[in-house]
Short mmCIF file of C-alpha atoms and ligand atoms in Angstrom, two decimals:
data_model
loop_
_atom_site.label_atom_id
_atom_site.label_comp_id
_atom_site.label_asym_id
_atom_site.label_seq_id
_atom_site.Cartn_x
_atom_site.Cartn_y
_atom_site.Cartn_z
CA MET X 5 -35.60 -44.24 -15.84
CA LYS X 6 -36.20 -43.45 -19.51
CA LYS X 7 -39.40 -43.18 -19.64
CA ILE X 8 -39.11 -40.43 -16.70
CA THR X 9 -36.45 -38.74 -18.81
CA LEU X 10 -38.07 -38.56 -22.21
CA LEU X 11 -41.30 -37.08 -20.93
CA ALA X 12 -39.50 -34.06 -18.95
CA THR X 13 -37.03 -33.33 -22.33
CA ALA X 14 -40.62 -33.16 -23.87
CA LEU X 15 -42.28 -30.87 -21.28
CA LEU X 16 -38.89 -29.07 -21.33
CA ILE X 17 -39.66 -28.70 -25.50
CA GLY X 18 -42.96 -27.66 -24.86
CA LEU X 19 -42.20 -25.05 -22.03
CA TYR X 20 -39.25 -23.53 -24.47
CA GLY X 21 -40.98 -24.14 -27.63
CA THR X 22 -44.83 -22.38 -26.22
CA SER X 23 -42.43 -18.79 -25.05
CA ASN X 24 -40.36 -18.43 -27.43
CA LEU X 25 -43.70 -18.36 -30.02
CA LEU X 26 -45.53 -16.29 -27.66
CA ALA X 27 -42.20 -13.97 -27.02
CA ALA X 28 -43.78 -10.40 -28.21
CA PRO X 29 -40.75 -8.83 -30.82
CA ILE X 30 -38.82 -5.92 -29.27
CA PRO X 31 -40.71 -2.63 -30.06
CA ILE X 32 -38.78 -0.38 -33.04
CA GLY X 33 -40.86 3.16 -33.13
CA THR X 34 -40.02 6.33 -35.08
CA PRO X 35 -36.82 8.42 -34.23
CA SER X 36 -37.77 11.36 -31.44
CA SER X 37 -36.15 14.62 -32.15
CA GLU X 38 -32.79 15.59 -31.64
CA ALA X 39 -34.18 18.42 -29.57
CA ASP X 40 -36.43 16.65 -27.49
CA ILE X 41 -33.67 13.86 -26.89
CA THR X 42 -31.01 16.78 -25.87
CA SER X 43 -33.76 18.09 -23.70
CA ALA X 44 -34.44 15.19 -21.61
CA LEU X 45 -31.23 12.65 -21.50
CA THR X 46 -29.18 16.41 -21.09
CA GLY X 47 -32.15 17.96 -19.03
CA GLY X 48 -31.26 18.86 -15.54
CA VAL X 49 -27.70 16.97 -15.47
CA PRO X 50 -23.95 18.89 -16.35
CA GLY X 51 -23.85 16.28 -19.47
CA GLY X 52 -19.51 17.67 -19.08
CA ARG X 53 -21.05 21.32 -19.57
CA TRP X 54 -20.34 22.89 -16.12
CA LYS X 55 -19.11 21.62 -12.28
CA GLU X 56 -21.52 19.15 -10.49
CA GLY X 57 -21.61 19.00 -6.61
CA LEU X 58 -17.94 19.31 -4.78
CA LEU X 59 -16.19 16.86 -7.69
CA PHE X 60 -15.00 19.64 -9.55
CA GLU X 61 -13.37 19.77 -12.92
CA GLY X 62 -10.78 16.62 -13.54
CA VAL X 63 -12.53 14.72 -10.57
CA ARG X 64 -13.72 11.53 -12.77
CA PRO X 65 -13.04 7.93 -12.93
CA MET X 66 -10.26 7.23 -16.13
CA PRO X 67 -11.86 5.30 -18.78
CA TRP X 68 -8.45 2.58 -18.22
CA LEU X 69 -10.71 1.80 -15.47
CA LYS X 70 -11.84 -1.81 -14.60
CA SER X 71 -14.89 -0.54 -12.60
CA ALA X 72 -15.41 3.28 -11.74
CA ALA X 73 -17.23 1.91 -8.64
CA ASN X 74 -14.02 -0.10 -7.20
CA TRP X 75 -10.39 -1.38 -7.62
CA PHE X 76 -9.40 -5.10 -7.33
CA PRO X 77 -6.30 -6.23 -6.61
CA GLY X 78 -4.15 -7.23 -9.44
CA THR X 79 -6.85 -6.67 -11.87
CA GLU X 80 -5.25 -3.04 -13.18
CA GLU X 81 -1.80 -2.23 -13.86
CA VAL X 82 -0.16 1.37 -12.87
CA GLN X 83 -0.71 3.23 -16.34
CA PRO X 84 3.08 5.10 -17.61
CA HIS X 85 1.83 8.29 -16.60
CA GLU X 86 -0.34 7.12 -13.54
CA MET X 87 0.78 7.98 -9.16
CA ARG X 88 -1.66 5.26 -7.89
CA VAL X 89 -2.03 5.64 -3.75
CA THR X 90 -3.29 3.41 -1.82
CA PHE X 91 -4.00 3.53 2.16
CA MET X 92 -2.36 0.14 3.71
CA GLY X 93 -3.37 1.33 7.48
CA THR X 94 -5.76 4.33 8.14
CA ALA X 95 -5.71 4.48 12.07
CA PRO X 96 -3.80 5.46 15.16
CA ASN X 97 -5.70 2.75 17.32
CA ILE X 98 -5.22 -1.05 15.36
CA ARG X 99 -8.54 -2.87 14.62
CA PRO X 100 -9.64 -5.47 12.42
CA GLY X 101 -10.63 -3.03 9.63
CA GLN X 102 -7.96 -0.53 10.30
CA MET X 103 -4.41 -1.15 10.70
CA ASN X 104 -2.29 1.15 11.99
CA THR X 105 -0.63 4.01 9.00
CA SER X 106 0.54 3.21 6.05
CA ILE X 107 0.57 4.69 2.43
CA TYR X 108 1.79 2.77 -0.51
CA VAL X 109 2.66 5.18 -3.98
CA GLU X 110 3.37 3.84 -7.49
CA LEU X 111 4.67 5.75 -10.04
CA GLY X 112 3.76 4.89 -13.77
CA ASN X 113 7.64 4.25 -14.00
CA GLY X 114 7.66 0.68 -12.13
CA ASP X 115 9.62 2.51 -8.47
CA ASN X 116 7.30 1.84 -5.39
CA PHE X 117 7.72 3.71 -2.75
CA VAL X 118 5.92 2.95 1.47
CA PHE X 119 5.43 6.01 3.30
CA ASP X 120 4.89 4.75 7.49
CA MET X 121 4.86 1.09 8.38
CA GLY X 122 2.30 0.26 11.13
CA GLU X 123 1.68 -2.56 12.53
CA GLY X 124 -0.78 -4.90 10.75
CA ALA X 125 -0.69 -3.10 7.55
CA VAL X 126 1.54 -5.50 5.92
CA ALA X 127 -1.53 -7.85 5.44
CA ASN X 128 -3.05 -5.24 3.26
CA TYR X 129 -0.14 -5.25 1.13
CA VAL X 130 -0.35 -8.84 0.85
CA ALA X 131 -4.10 -8.17 0.53
CA ALA X 132 -3.19 -5.73 -2.38
CA ARG X 133 -1.19 -8.11 -4.29
CA VAL X 134 2.09 -6.61 -3.39
CA SER X 135 5.20 -9.37 -3.02
CA LEU X 136 6.68 -8.49 0.05
CA ASN X 137 10.13 -8.13 -2.43
CA GLN X 138 8.85 -5.56 -4.28
CA ILE X 139 9.13 -3.38 -1.34
CA LYS X 140 12.58 -1.34 -1.19
CA HIS X 141 11.75 2.11 -0.19
CA VAL X 142 9.98 2.89 3.70
CA PHE X 143 10.41 6.93 4.85
CA LEU X 144 9.13 7.07 7.97
CA THR X 145 7.64 9.83 9.48
CA HIS X 146 8.30 9.25 12.80
CA LEU X 147 9.23 6.80 15.51
CA HIS X 148 5.83 5.78 17.14
CA VAL X 149 5.13 2.49 17.30
CA ASP X 150 1.68 2.64 14.88
CA HIS X 151 4.12 4.22 12.04
CA PHE X 152 6.83 1.63 12.12
CA GLY X 153 5.67 -1.38 14.02
CA SER X 154 5.32 -3.78 10.47
CA LEU X 155 9.28 -3.36 9.82
CA PRO X 156 10.49 -6.34 11.40
CA TYR X 157 8.03 -8.29 9.66
CA LEU X 158 8.46 -6.78 6.43
CA TRP X 159 12.25 -6.90 6.24
CA MET X 160 12.62 -10.97 7.69
CA PHE X 161 9.80 -12.49 5.40
CA GLY X 162 10.78 -9.53 2.65
CA THR X 163 13.96 -11.17 2.60
CA TRP X 164 12.78 -15.08 2.74
CA ALA X 165 10.10 -14.19 0.07
CA GLY X 166 13.00 -13.34 -2.48
CA GLY X 167 14.31 -9.41 -1.32
CA TRP X 168 17.57 -11.46 -1.97
CA HIS X 169 19.15 -8.61 -4.59
CA GLU X 170 18.63 -5.21 -3.40
CA PRO X 171 18.34 -4.10 0.09
CA LEU X 172 15.68 -2.30 2.19
CA THR X 173 15.90 1.03 2.79
CA ILE X 174 14.33 3.27 5.85
CA HIS X 175 14.55 7.08 5.21
CA GLY X 176 13.67 8.68 8.53
CA PRO X 177 14.77 11.62 10.72
CA SER X 178 17.67 12.25 12.81
CA GLY X 179 16.57 13.28 16.74
CA ARG X 180 17.29 15.27 19.51
CA THR X 181 20.00 12.82 20.41
CA SER X 182 21.51 9.89 18.25
CA GLU X 183 19.52 7.57 20.96
CA TYR X 184 16.10 8.87 18.86
CA GLY X 185 16.87 8.53 15.25
CA THR X 186 16.37 6.18 13.19
CA LYS X 187 19.45 4.58 12.59
CA THR X 188 19.53 3.42 16.19
CA MET X 189 15.83 2.48 15.79
CA VAL X 190 16.64 0.42 13.23
CA GLU X 191 20.04 -1.06 15.07
CA GLY X 192 17.44 -1.77 17.92
CA MET X 193 15.27 -3.86 15.68
CA ALA X 194 17.97 -5.57 14.36
CA MET X 195 19.42 -6.82 17.68
CA MET X 196 15.91 -7.36 18.62
CA LEU X 197 15.98 -9.56 15.20
CA GLY X 198 19.07 -11.63 16.15
CA TRP X 199 17.66 -15.01 17.01
CA HIS X 200 15.09 -14.53 13.80
CA LYS X 201 17.50 -13.29 11.02
CA ASP X 202 19.93 -16.26 12.51
CA ALA X 203 17.09 -19.16 12.13
CA PHE X 204 16.42 -17.60 8.29
CA SER X 205 19.97 -17.86 7.41
CA VAL X 206 19.50 -21.65 6.55
CA PHE X 207 17.13 -19.40 3.69
CA PRO X 208 19.07 -17.67 0.32
CA VAL X 209 19.22 -14.61 2.13
CA GLY X 210 22.32 -12.59 -0.54
CA LYS X 211 21.37 -8.69 0.31
CA GLY X 212 18.12 -9.10 2.68
CA TRP X 213 20.15 -8.75 5.66
CA ASP X 214 22.24 -5.53 4.65
CA ILE X 215 19.18 -3.29 5.69
CA GLN X 216 20.50 0.46 4.89
CA VAL X 217 19.33 3.28 6.96
CA ASN X 218 19.13 6.97 5.23
CA GLU X 219 19.04 9.24 7.84
CA PHE X 220 18.53 12.51 7.22
CA ASP X 221 18.83 15.82 9.97
CA PHE X 222 15.16 16.36 11.05
CA ARG X 223 15.59 20.01 11.08
CA ASP X 224 16.77 20.69 7.14
CA ASN X 225 13.46 22.22 6.27
CA GLY X 226 12.82 21.24 2.64
CA GLY X 227 15.65 18.69 2.00
CA VAL X 228 15.73 16.31 -0.16
CA VAL X 229 15.35 12.80 1.27
CA TYR X 230 15.31 10.88 -2.11
CA GLU X 231 16.33 11.82 -6.01
CA LYS X 232 16.50 9.14 -8.65
CA ASN X 233 14.90 8.39 -11.84
CA GLY X 234 13.23 11.59 -11.90
CA VAL X 235 11.57 11.09 -8.44
CA LYS X 236 12.24 13.84 -5.43
CA VAL X 237 11.59 13.15 -2.14
CA ILE X 238 11.99 16.37 0.55
CA HIS X 239 10.87 16.70 4.46
CA TRP X 240 9.91 19.21 6.86
CA GLN X 241 9.33 19.00 10.23
CA ARG X 242 6.17 18.86 12.04
CA SER X 243 4.80 19.78 15.74
CA HIS X 244 4.62 16.36 17.26
CA ALA X 245 5.58 16.44 20.87
CA LYS X 246 8.81 15.07 20.42
CA ASP X 247 12.02 16.83 17.94
CA GLY X 248 12.28 13.96 14.77
CA ALA X 249 8.53 13.90 13.91
CA SER X 250 8.43 14.61 9.75
CA GLY X 251 5.93 15.48 7.00
CA TYR X 252 7.31 14.34 3.65
CA ARG X 253 6.51 15.70 -0.18
CA LEU X 254 6.98 13.09 -3.47
CA ASP X 255 7.41 15.02 -6.83
CA TRP X 256 7.50 13.01 -10.31
CA ASN X 257 5.95 13.30 -13.32
CA ASP X 258 4.63 17.07 -13.02
CA MET X 259 2.61 15.43 -9.79
CA CYS X 260 3.10 15.92 -6.23
CA PHE X 261 1.59 13.52 -3.00
CA VAL X 262 1.94 14.88 0.59
CA TRP X 263 1.75 12.99 3.45
CA THR X 264 2.13 15.13 6.29
CA GLY X 265 2.54 12.37 8.93
CA ASP X 266 0.89 13.35 12.77
CA GLY X 267 1.25 16.97 14.14
CA ARG X 268 0.28 20.08 14.52
CA PRO X 269 -1.39 22.52 12.08
CA SER X 270 1.46 24.47 10.67
CA LYS X 271 2.97 27.38 8.64
CA LEU X 272 5.62 25.10 7.26
CA ASP X 273 2.76 22.50 6.19
CA LEU X 274 1.83 25.16 4.11
CA LYS X 275 5.36 26.41 2.78
CA TYR X 276 6.35 22.21 1.55
CA ALA X 277 2.76 21.42 0.36
CA LYS X 278 1.63 24.35 -1.10
CA GLY X 279 -0.30 23.64 -4.27
CA CYS X 280 0.30 20.08 -4.46
CA ASP X 281 -2.31 17.40 -6.05
CA LEU X 282 -2.40 15.01 -3.28
CA TYR X 283 -1.93 16.49 -0.22
CA VAL X 284 -2.97 14.36 2.52
CA THR X 285 -2.71 14.93 6.46
CA GLU X 286 -3.94 12.88 9.18
CA LEU X 287 -7.21 14.61 11.35
CA GLN X 288 -9.23 14.19 15.03
CA PRO X 289 -12.75 15.31 14.74
CA GLU X 290 -13.72 18.03 17.84
CA LEU X 291 -15.35 14.96 19.60
CA MET X 292 -13.82 14.38 22.29
CA GLU X 293 -16.51 13.99 25.16
CA ILE X 294 -19.29 11.47 23.29
CA ASN X 295 -15.79 9.63 21.75
CA SER X 296 -14.71 9.15 25.31
CA GLY X 297 -18.45 7.75 25.63
CA VAL X 298 -17.73 4.95 22.59
CA GLN X 299 -14.59 5.00 21.92
CA GLY X 300 -13.54 4.09 25.99
CA VAL X 301 -10.69 7.36 25.81
CA PRO X 302 -11.36 9.77 28.58
CA PRO X 303 -12.29 13.07 27.82
CA PHE X 304 -9.11 15.45 29.08
CA LEU X 305 -6.77 12.59 27.56
CA ALA X 306 -8.57 12.88 24.35
CA ARG X 307 -7.74 16.90 24.42
CA TYR X 308 -4.50 16.79 26.03
CA THR X 309 -3.17 14.34 23.12
CA VAL X 310 -4.84 16.19 20.64
CA ASP X 311 -3.95 19.53 21.74
CA THR X 312 -0.22 18.62 21.71
CA HIS X 313 0.22 16.13 19.27
CA HIS X 314 -2.70 15.80 16.65
CA THR X 315 -4.45 17.89 13.90
CA PRO X 316 -8.10 18.92 14.73
CA ALA X 317 -10.21 18.38 11.58
CA TYR X 318 -11.17 22.47 11.84
CA ALA X 319 -7.16 22.64 11.33
CA SER X 320 -6.71 20.23 8.77
CA GLY X 321 -9.34 22.23 6.30
CA TYR X 322 -8.16 25.40 6.42
CA LEU X 323 -4.88 24.20 5.72
CA ALA X 324 -6.20 22.47 2.02
CA ASN X 325 -8.05 25.53 2.15
CA GLN X 326 -4.51 27.61 1.73
CA ILE X 327 -2.94 24.70 -0.28
CA LYS X 328 -5.48 24.26 -2.53
CA PRO X 329 -4.68 20.25 -4.37
CA ARG X 330 -7.01 18.87 -6.50
CA MET X 331 -7.73 16.67 -4.32
CA PHE X 332 -7.41 16.76 -0.37
CA MET X 333 -7.71 13.61 1.98
CA THR X 334 -7.26 12.76 5.36
CA THR X 335 -6.15 10.09 7.42
CA HIS X 336 -4.98 8.22 10.72
CA MET X 337 -8.55 8.43 12.01
CA ASN X 338 -11.51 6.09 12.88
CA PHE X 339 -13.96 5.56 10.33
CA ASP X 340 -17.24 5.39 12.69
CA PRO X 341 -20.39 6.58 11.53
CA PHE X 342 -20.89 8.49 14.78
CA LEU X 343 -17.58 10.44 13.01
CA ASN X 344 -17.87 11.01 9.73
CA GLU X 345 -20.95 13.17 9.33
CA GLU X 346 -19.48 15.58 11.82
CA THR X 347 -16.01 14.92 10.34
CA VAL X 348 -16.80 16.26 6.83
CA ALA X 349 -18.79 19.48 8.40
CA GLU X 350 -15.56 20.28 10.62
CA VAL X 351 -13.02 19.53 7.48
CA ARG X 352 -15.82 21.74 5.01
CA GLU X 353 -15.79 24.62 7.77
CA HIS X 354 -12.95 26.14 5.48
CA TRP X 355 -12.55 23.82 2.62
CA LYS X 356 -14.53 23.44 0.00
CA GLY X 357 -13.23 21.83 -3.19
CA PRO X 358 -12.80 17.85 -3.64
CA TYR X 359 -12.38 16.31 -0.47
CA HIS X 360 -12.34 12.01 0.87
CA PHE X 361 -11.34 10.41 3.42
CA GLY X 362 -8.74 8.04 3.23
CA ALA X 363 -9.68 5.47 5.58
CA PRO X 364 -10.80 2.65 6.14
CA ASP X 365 -8.19 0.62 4.67
CA GLY X 366 -8.14 0.15 0.81
CA ILE X 367 -9.66 3.27 -0.70
CA VAL X 368 -7.46 3.66 -3.61
CA VAL X 369 -7.00 7.13 -5.55
CA ASN X 370 -5.63 6.79 -9.29
CA MET X 371 -3.73 9.83 -10.41
CA THR X 372 -2.99 11.72 -13.92
CA LYS X 373 -2.22 15.47 -14.82
CA ASP X 374 -6.07 15.58 -15.65
CA LEU X 375 -7.64 13.62 -13.49
CA VAL X 376 -7.79 12.03 -10.04
CA TRP X 377 -10.66 9.52 -8.78
CA VAL X 378 -10.61 8.01 -5.01
CA ARG X 379 -12.96 4.20 -4.38
CA GLU X 380 -13.03 1.86 -2.35
CA GLY X 381 -10.18 -1.05 -2.62
CA ILE X 382 -12.38 -4.76 -2.38
CA LEU X 383 -9.01 -6.38 -0.39
CA PRO X 384 -9.57 -10.19 0.49
CA ASP X 385 -9.89 -11.22 4.50
CA PHE X 386 -7.83 -14.29 3.59
CA PRO X 387 -5.70 -13.34 0.91
CA ASN X 388 -2.52 -15.39 -0.67
CA SER X 389 0.81 -14.13 -1.30
CA ARG X 390 2.13 -13.17 -4.89
CA ALA X 391 4.74 -14.85 -6.22
CA PRO X 392 8.16 -12.78 -5.56
CA GLN X 393 8.62 -10.93 -8.62
CA PHE X 394 12.12 -10.60 -9.85
CA ASP X 395 14.24 -8.09 -12.34
CA PHE X 396 15.42 -10.35 -15.30
CA THR X 397 17.11 -7.46 -16.81
CA ASN X 398 20.31 -10.14 -16.61
CA GLY X 399 18.45 -12.72 -18.30
CA GLN X 400 19.09 -14.89 -15.13
CA LEU X 401 17.50 -16.14 -11.46
CA ILE X 402 20.08 -15.65 -9.04
CA VAL X 403 19.22 -18.06 -5.82
CA PRO X 404 21.82 -17.23 -3.15
CA HIS X 405 24.11 -19.45 -1.24
CA PRO X 406 22.23 -19.59 2.27
CA PRO X 407 25.02 -18.10 4.99
CA THR X 408 24.16 -20.72 7.25
CA SER X 409 22.88 -24.37 7.97
CA ARG X 410 21.11 -25.99 10.76
CA GLN X 411 24.33 -27.96 11.72
CA GLU X 412 25.86 -24.91 12.33
CA ILE X 413 23.05 -23.20 15.01
CA GLN X 414 21.17 -26.75 16.21
CA GLU X 415 22.55 -28.61 18.44
CA PRO X 416 22.52 -32.57 16.78
CA PHE X 417 20.38 -33.96 20.35
CA VAL X 418 17.67 -32.53 18.67
CA ARG X 419 18.14 -33.23 15.28
CA GLU X 420 18.16 -37.20 16.30
CA GLN X 421 14.69 -36.72 18.29
CA GLN X 422 13.37 -36.19 14.94
CA ILE X 423 10.30 -38.90 13.89
CA ASP X 424 11.71 -41.00 10.85
CA PRO X 425 9.44 -39.93 8.27
CA LYS X 426 9.21 -43.38 6.85
CA LEU X 427 6.70 -44.25 10.42
CA TYR X 428 3.58 -41.21 8.95
CA TYR X 429 4.46 -40.76 5.53
CA PRO X 430 2.03 -43.69 4.32
CA LYS X 431 3.61 -47.17 2.64
CA GLY X 432 4.83 -46.51 -1.29
CA TYR X 433 5.00 -42.70 -0.44
CA MET X 434 7.79 -40.97 0.10
CA PRO X 435 8.80 -38.04 -1.08
CA HIS X 436 11.96 -36.50 -1.99
CA LEU X 437 13.19 -34.21 1.58
CA LEU X 438 15.09 -31.71 1.06
CA GLU X 439 16.84 -31.83 4.45
CA GLU X 440 20.04 -29.56 3.63
CA TRP X 441 20.05 -26.62 0.69
CA PRO X 442 20.94 -29.42 -2.41
CA VAL X 443 23.46 -26.49 -3.85
CA ASP X 444 26.70 -25.91 -2.98
CA SER X 445 27.31 -22.41 -4.25
CA ASP X 446 24.22 -19.82 -5.67
CA LEU X 447 22.46 -21.16 -7.92
CA VAL X 448 21.94 -19.14 -11.52
CA VAL X 449 19.71 -20.22 -13.77
CA PRO X 450 19.12 -18.82 -16.77
CA PHE X 451 15.50 -17.87 -17.87
CA ASP X 452 14.85 -19.64 -20.76
CA LEU X 453 15.29 -22.86 -18.31
CA LEU X 454 12.57 -21.35 -15.76
CA PRO X 455 9.67 -23.30 -15.79
CA GLU X 456 7.13 -21.52 -17.65
CA ASN X 457 5.07 -20.91 -14.60
CA LEU X 458 7.82 -19.14 -12.54
CA LYS X 459 8.87 -17.01 -15.68
CA GLU X 460 5.13 -16.34 -15.59
CA SER X 461 4.47 -15.56 -11.93
CA MET X 462 7.96 -13.51 -10.87
CA GLY X 463 8.60 -12.19 -13.65
CA ALA X 464 5.54 -10.62 -14.00
CA ALA X 465 6.24 -6.72 -12.83
CA TRP X 466 8.96 -6.69 -14.75
CA ARG X 467 7.38 -7.01 -17.50
CA GLN X 468 4.67 -4.85 -17.20
CA LYS X 469 7.26 -2.04 -16.09
CA GLN X 470 9.10 -2.60 -19.53
CA GLU X 471 5.89 -1.81 -20.68
CA ASN X 472 5.48 0.90 -19.14
CA LEU X 473 8.87 2.36 -19.80
CA LYS X 474 9.00 1.69 -23.24
CA MET X 475 5.60 3.96 -23.49
CA LEU X 476 6.95 6.57 -21.71
CA GLU X 477 10.33 6.93 -23.75
CA ALA X 478 7.69 6.83 -26.97
CA GLN X 479 6.16 9.96 -25.84
ZN1 ZN V 21 0.41 7.67 15.14
ZN1 ZN V 22 2.81 10.12 16.38
#
């Protein structure tokens, strides 16, 4: 054995030694003339001197991006002056690569806003390392289920995962009659979740169940839905077969984001989205016949659905050309090779400026006053949740006392049938079981007494926010 090792070592030394001796040195030449260097290295490429392609001035990656090609969740903090927009759900037809519509807007001041919360989208928030207890404001464009299907999960599990100190607020339109308004939908959802809510009341809840509804009059075009910390959100009516559908515009830090939601192209969109930096609308390509063959939707049904509810691709380009955003994006569209080229051609009929798809899921937009860049986010298939995020400004973690106990919501019989843990844990091993909530009142933990790993993980977003606010104040 020893002999073989020695032999191998000798061979290795021999091989590497020889190759080192034989390696050619890196050559050193005489520098070329500056004129030659310039003509070769910037010949035929703009080198920042003129506009290139369709990505006009101001459309390029920021120096602080870890990779100009892709966004990896958890690797880039939102910058103090940045508005970041992530497409968390991008299609009306749910399928593994495309959840139902949801757009996440993060601001450099630490605020975040969710626009629509379609079925399945919550999985992409988890993959993007957003803790569910960080989401406090959801704006619904309308009450089609592909725009709010994830709400029950967000509410219940967002509360479980630390949503204890600030209730979830749902902003949404009134209906033609009160039964069709956002408030009634949320009341109905609460009723549907009755069992779940009561069952989860053995956990800390705090303000988690006090869901708030900010229902605005859908006819009040241009009305303010939200205004706080320099953020303003307004709404206007969309023609989407039934009264109540609305579009939103968010303004902050001299930047503007519009999400129209679903609807037919309208003069109101031109009025309220005019000049917005990032204009996002929905889109349906003009391919009813082929679409039916591929997607199985009968052509007459597709035609009728689009002509009564949606924005054709040609119309989206027409609107963009009037609105003239710094970046135009479309979402709520199937992302398929047979559709994509056609979609671009139809949009380009009218709009020649910067354009990207807000699809498939995970597309990220970084925007500052000067620059905008769009990348594919790399969302893992099997992500784990980020720790709940808490605001430690008060120097404490407060864990509210659970509103109920198992004894109050479960008859004793079924608990008595539980197998004695001593029978299944291995001999000599018996964990300290938490079969009852261990304290009698709210648990108040001074920040300094928190274990280091919890300070680190649960305070990360709070620390980042403090840093950003300091930088924003200094400027
Ligand atoms: Zn929809
Ligand atoms: Zn809709």
